[in-house]
Amino acid sequence: MSGVSIGWGKVILLGEHAVVYGYPALAAALDRGVTMQAVPTPAGGPLRLDVPVWDLAVTAGALDDHHPIGRALGAIADHLGLGRPALSLVGESQIPVGAGLGSSAAMAVAVTRALLVWAKRKEDPAVIAEAAGASEGIVHGRASGVDVALALAGGIGVFRKASGLRKLALSTPLRILVAATTEPRNTADMIQRVTDATNGKKEDPRLAELGSLTDTGTTALLGGDLAGLGAAMNRAHAVLAGLGVSTPKLDILCDAARTAGAHGAKLTGAGGGGAIIAIAPREAEGAILAAWKERGVVGFQTTIR
Ligand code: MEV
């Protein structure tokens, strides 16, 4: 049995969707994610992936396989040139699946790392990013790479499709409140919804505004101005809602956080359900978590360093 490999979950503070079109996104890894272990199957058999907490059990498939995760697993193994070794990749997750917290990228990075450990190959970040990116392309279609970059590197930074992740060093750790709804959603559908709303044009003013909100919010964060960061997040949520990727429930939860004292709240990730985040003065955190709980959603606090 080989060691345990990890891919981090993530939150996007600003810039989701616009990042697909080349604008910057401010994103941070969570302090939790997906862990994976490669267990050889001495009697032989297919390359398998089991994540019991997600009720996921697939075998590596070819590109025409019906199960997207089976195809994604096959794509990772192909990318690494490993064929189909007789292995079970056994995963655990501390993040919900399909909630906008980067579970599929975390899984792809953890799978890639576990396969490299099993093959006794060195960790090469570029190789991991490409293999996990191939998986994300199958699961999400037009992915920017932001989820994979954070799942791999951890920390916080500004991601651009053209130049990758530029990590930021925070002088004070950033506390974020996160809550995942159970509304069913699909990232590829949400990316398509934004394409329909903007005719796929980068010049669309709403995408441009999301990009400039990333710049404003990042400057505010680095200057310790959490109210400024929160204001950028509130505006970003409104723009994302205008693009059609919020839901009444996400709007209600964001409003509840603001009423309970948050500097800012917004959906995070692709939207259409999934998770929300809030930045708040420390003394308001309890009231925000209670307001979410009253509305049937259990949140948690995470600290970004
Ligand atoms: C998903 O976490 C964020 C999106 O911008 C898609 C992507 O960048 O790959 C919606």
PDB file of C-alpha atoms and ligand atoms in Angstrom, residues 10 12 16-17 19-20 143-144 146-147 191 269-270, ligand 1:
ATOM      1  CA  LYS A  10     -11.305  25.576  -2.983  1.00  0.00           C
ATOM      2  CA  ILE A  12     -13.479  31.393  -5.474  1.00  0.00           C
ATOM      3  CA  GLU A  16     -15.722  32.773 -11.372  1.00  0.00           C
ATOM      4  CA  HIS A  17     -17.073  32.391 -14.902  1.00  0.00           C
ATOM      5  CA  VAL A  19     -11.968  33.413 -15.503  1.00  0.00           C
ATOM      6  CA  VAL A  20     -13.088  31.038 -18.274  1.00  0.00           C
ATOM      7  CA  ALA A 143     -12.823  24.553 -17.394  1.00  0.00           C
ATOM      8  CA  SER A 144     -10.371  27.416 -16.853  1.00  0.00           C
ATOM      9  CA  VAL A 146      -8.498  27.533 -11.562  1.00  0.00           C
ATOM     10  CA  ASP A 147      -9.872  24.614  -9.536  1.00  0.00           C
ATOM     11  CA  ILE A 191     -20.773  27.582 -17.977  1.00  0.00           C
ATOM     12  CA  GLY A 269     -17.938  28.447  -8.027  1.00  0.00           C
ATOM     13  CA  ALA A 270     -20.268  27.835 -10.919  1.00  0.00           C
TER      14      ALA A 270
HETATM   15  C1  MEV B   1     -15.771  26.657 -11.196  1.00  0.00           C
HETATM   16  O1  MEV B   1     -15.237  26.466  -9.901  1.00  0.00           O
HETATM   17  C2  MEV B   1     -15.444  28.024 -11.692  1.00  0.00           C
HETATM   18  C3  MEV B   1     -15.893  28.334 -13.109  1.00  0.00           C
HETATM   19  O2  MEV B   1     -15.340  29.629 -13.406  1.00  0.00           O
HETATM   20  C4  MEV B   1     -15.412  27.316 -14.114  1.00  0.00           C
HETATM   21  C5  MEV B   1     -13.898  27.320 -14.286  1.00  0.00           C
HETATM   22  O3  MEV B   1     -13.255  28.345 -14.115  1.00  0.00           O
HETATM   23  O4  MEV B   1     -13.373  26.248 -14.641  1.00  0.00           O
HETATM   24  C6  MEV B   1     -17.402  28.439 -13.218  1.00  0.00           C
END
